[in-house]
Tab-separated table of C-alpha atoms in Angstrom:
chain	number	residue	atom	x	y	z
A	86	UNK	CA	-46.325	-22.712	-18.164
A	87	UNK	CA	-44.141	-24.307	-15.014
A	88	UNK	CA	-41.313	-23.107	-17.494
A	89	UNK	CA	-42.189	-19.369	-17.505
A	90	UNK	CA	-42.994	-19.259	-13.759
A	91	UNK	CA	-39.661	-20.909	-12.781
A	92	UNK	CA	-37.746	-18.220	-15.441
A	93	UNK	CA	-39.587	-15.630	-13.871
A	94	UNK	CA	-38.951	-16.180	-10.434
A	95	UNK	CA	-35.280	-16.817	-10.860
A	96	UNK	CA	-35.658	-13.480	-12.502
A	97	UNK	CA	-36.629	-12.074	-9.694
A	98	UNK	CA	-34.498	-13.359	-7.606
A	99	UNK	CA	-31.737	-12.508	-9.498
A	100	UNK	CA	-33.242	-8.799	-9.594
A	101	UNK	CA	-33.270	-8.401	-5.885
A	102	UNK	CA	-29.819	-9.638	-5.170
A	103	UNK	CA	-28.479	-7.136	-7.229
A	104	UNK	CA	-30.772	-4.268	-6.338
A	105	UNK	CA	-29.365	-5.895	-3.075
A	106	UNK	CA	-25.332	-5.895	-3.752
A	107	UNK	CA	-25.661	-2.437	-5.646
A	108	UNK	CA	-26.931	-1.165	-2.260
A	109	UNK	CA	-24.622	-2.106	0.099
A	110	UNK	CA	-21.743	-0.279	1.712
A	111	UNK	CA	-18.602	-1.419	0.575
A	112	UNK	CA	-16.928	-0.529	3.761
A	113	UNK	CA	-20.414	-1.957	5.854
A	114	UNK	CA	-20.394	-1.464	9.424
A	115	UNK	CA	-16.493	-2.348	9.209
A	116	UNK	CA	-15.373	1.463	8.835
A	117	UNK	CA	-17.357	3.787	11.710
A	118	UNK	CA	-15.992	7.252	11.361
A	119	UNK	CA	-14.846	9.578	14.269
A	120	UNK	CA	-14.652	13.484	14.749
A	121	UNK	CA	-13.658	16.085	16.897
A	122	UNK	CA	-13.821	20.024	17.510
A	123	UNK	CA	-10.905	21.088	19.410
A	124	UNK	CA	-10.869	24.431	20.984
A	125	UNK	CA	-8.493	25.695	24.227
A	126	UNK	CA	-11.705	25.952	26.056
A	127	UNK	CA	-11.532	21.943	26.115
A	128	UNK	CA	-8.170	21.968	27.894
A	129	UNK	CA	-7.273	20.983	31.160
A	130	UNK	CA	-6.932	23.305	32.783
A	131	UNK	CA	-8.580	25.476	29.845
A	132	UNK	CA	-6.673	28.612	27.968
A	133	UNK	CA	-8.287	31.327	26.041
A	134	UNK	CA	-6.219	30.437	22.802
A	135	UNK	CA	-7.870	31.607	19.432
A	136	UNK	CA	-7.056	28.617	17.949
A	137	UNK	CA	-9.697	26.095	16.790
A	138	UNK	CA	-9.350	22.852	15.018
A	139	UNK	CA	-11.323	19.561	13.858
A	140	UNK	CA	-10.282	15.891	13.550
A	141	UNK	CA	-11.684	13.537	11.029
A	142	UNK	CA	-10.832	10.097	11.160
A	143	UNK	CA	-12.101	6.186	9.909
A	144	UNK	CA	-11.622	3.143	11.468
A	145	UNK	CA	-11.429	0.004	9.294
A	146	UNK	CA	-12.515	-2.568	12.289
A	147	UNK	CA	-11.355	-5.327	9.894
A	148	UNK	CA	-7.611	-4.291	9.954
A	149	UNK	CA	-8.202	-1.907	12.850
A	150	UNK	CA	-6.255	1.004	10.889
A	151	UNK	CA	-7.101	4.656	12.197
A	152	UNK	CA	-6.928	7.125	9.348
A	153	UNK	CA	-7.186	10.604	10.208
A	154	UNK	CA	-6.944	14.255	8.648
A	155	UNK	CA	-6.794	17.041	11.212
A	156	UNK	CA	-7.268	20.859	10.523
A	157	UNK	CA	-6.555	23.797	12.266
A	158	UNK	CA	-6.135	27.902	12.597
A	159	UNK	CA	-5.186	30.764	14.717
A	160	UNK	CA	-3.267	28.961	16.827
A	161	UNK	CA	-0.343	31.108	18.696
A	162	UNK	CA	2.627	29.384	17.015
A	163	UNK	CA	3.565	26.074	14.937
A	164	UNK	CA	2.264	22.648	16.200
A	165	UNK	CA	5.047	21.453	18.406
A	166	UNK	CA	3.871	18.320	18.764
A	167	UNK	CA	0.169	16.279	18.401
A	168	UNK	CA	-1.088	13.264	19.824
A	169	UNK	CA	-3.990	11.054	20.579
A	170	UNK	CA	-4.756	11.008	24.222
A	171	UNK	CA	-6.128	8.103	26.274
A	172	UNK	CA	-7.808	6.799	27.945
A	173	UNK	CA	-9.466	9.826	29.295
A	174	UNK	CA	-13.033	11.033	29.782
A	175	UNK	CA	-13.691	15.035	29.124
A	176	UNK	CA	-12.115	16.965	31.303
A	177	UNK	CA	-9.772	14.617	32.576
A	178	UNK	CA	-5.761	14.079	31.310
A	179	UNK	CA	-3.798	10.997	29.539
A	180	UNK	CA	-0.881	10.225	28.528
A	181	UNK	CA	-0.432	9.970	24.717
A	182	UNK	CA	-1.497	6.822	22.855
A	183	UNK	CA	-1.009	7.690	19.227
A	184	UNK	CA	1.559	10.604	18.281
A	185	UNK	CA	0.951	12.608	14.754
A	186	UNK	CA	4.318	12.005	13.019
A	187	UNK	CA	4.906	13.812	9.796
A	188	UNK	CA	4.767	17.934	8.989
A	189	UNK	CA	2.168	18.939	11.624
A	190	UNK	CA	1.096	22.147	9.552
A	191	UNK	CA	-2.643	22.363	8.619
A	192	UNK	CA	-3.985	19.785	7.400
A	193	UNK	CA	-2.400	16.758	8.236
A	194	UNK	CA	-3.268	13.004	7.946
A	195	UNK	CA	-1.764	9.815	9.258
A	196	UNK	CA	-2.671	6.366	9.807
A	197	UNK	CA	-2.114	3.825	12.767
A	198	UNK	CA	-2.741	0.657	13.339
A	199	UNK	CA	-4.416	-0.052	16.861
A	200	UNK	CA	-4.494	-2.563	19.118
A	201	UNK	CA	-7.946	-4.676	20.079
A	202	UNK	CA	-7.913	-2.514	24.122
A	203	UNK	CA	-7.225	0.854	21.775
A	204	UNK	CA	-9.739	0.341	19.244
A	205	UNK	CA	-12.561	-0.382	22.724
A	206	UNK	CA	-10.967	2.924	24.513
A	207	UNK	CA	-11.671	4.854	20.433
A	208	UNK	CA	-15.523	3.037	20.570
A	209	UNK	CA	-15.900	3.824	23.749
A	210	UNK	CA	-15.210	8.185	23.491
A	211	UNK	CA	-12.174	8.014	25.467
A	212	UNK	CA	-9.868	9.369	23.361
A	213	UNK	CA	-8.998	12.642	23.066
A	214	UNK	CA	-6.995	14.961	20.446
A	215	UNK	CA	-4.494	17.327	21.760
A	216	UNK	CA	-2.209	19.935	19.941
A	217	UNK	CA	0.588	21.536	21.389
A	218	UNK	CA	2.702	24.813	20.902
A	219	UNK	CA	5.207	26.306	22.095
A	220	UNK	CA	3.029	29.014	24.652
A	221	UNK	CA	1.098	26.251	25.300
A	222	UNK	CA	3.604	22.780	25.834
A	223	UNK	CA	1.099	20.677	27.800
A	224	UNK	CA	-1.796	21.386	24.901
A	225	UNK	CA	-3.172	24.645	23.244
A	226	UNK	CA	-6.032	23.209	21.730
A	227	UNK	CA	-7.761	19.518	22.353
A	228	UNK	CA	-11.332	17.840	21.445
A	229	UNK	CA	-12.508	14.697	22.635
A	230	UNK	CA	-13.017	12.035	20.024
A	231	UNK	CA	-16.800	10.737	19.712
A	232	UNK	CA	-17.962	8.759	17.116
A	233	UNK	CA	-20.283	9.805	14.341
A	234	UNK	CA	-22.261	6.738	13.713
């Protein structure tokens, strides 16, 4: 009998810490995930472009590698140039922290690896994402980066 109880509660065990494993999130709390809607309502000062946009982006705290796609349409000529701003709060300017390198047409992704004060100013909302044209050189559209969990 001490036999069978001692097989079945390794069984158990066993049971749960693979229930356990099968659960988990490979990426855990290591990878939060960021977003943005950027608009030219969001600019400062704010334009009445038609443009909108969106940024997607993961962090991988381990590494602290940014990966990002951003989208966008309607805008009143060809991305110019595109950056990560910081650190700024909504409705206030930066300087740029991160530029987009690479064909700027829609989509685009990149990758960046940040330093330990970037990744706190990214946590912390005050980053923002800016996309500039030629009408529009000091930013046409722009959303402020929040995290999404």
């Amino acid at each position: 009998m001490p036999k069978l109880a001692f097989a079945s509660r390794s069984a158990f065990l066993a049971a749960i810490v693979l229930v356990a494993g099968c659960s988990m999130n490979p990426m855990g709390t290591h990878a939060p995930t960021f977003g943005a809607k950027l608009t030219g309502g969001a600019e400062v000062p704010a334009n009445a472009s038609p443009g909108t946009g969106s940024f997607e982006a993961r962090l991988n705290k381990d590494t602290s590698v940014l990966k990002w796609k951003v989208s966008y349409a309607g805008l009143t000529g060809p991305v110019t140039a595109a950056h990560l701003h910081g650190p700024a709060a909504p409705g206030s300017n930066a300087g740029p922290v991160v530029p987009f390198t690479g064909p700027l047409s829609s989509p685009f992704t990149g990758e960046a690896t940040l330093t330990a004060a970037q990744v706190a100013d990214l946590m912390a909302g005050k980053w923002y994402v800016n996309l500039h044209t030629a009408a529009h050189p000091g930013g046409e559209i722009r959303g402020q980066v929040n995290a999404n969990n």
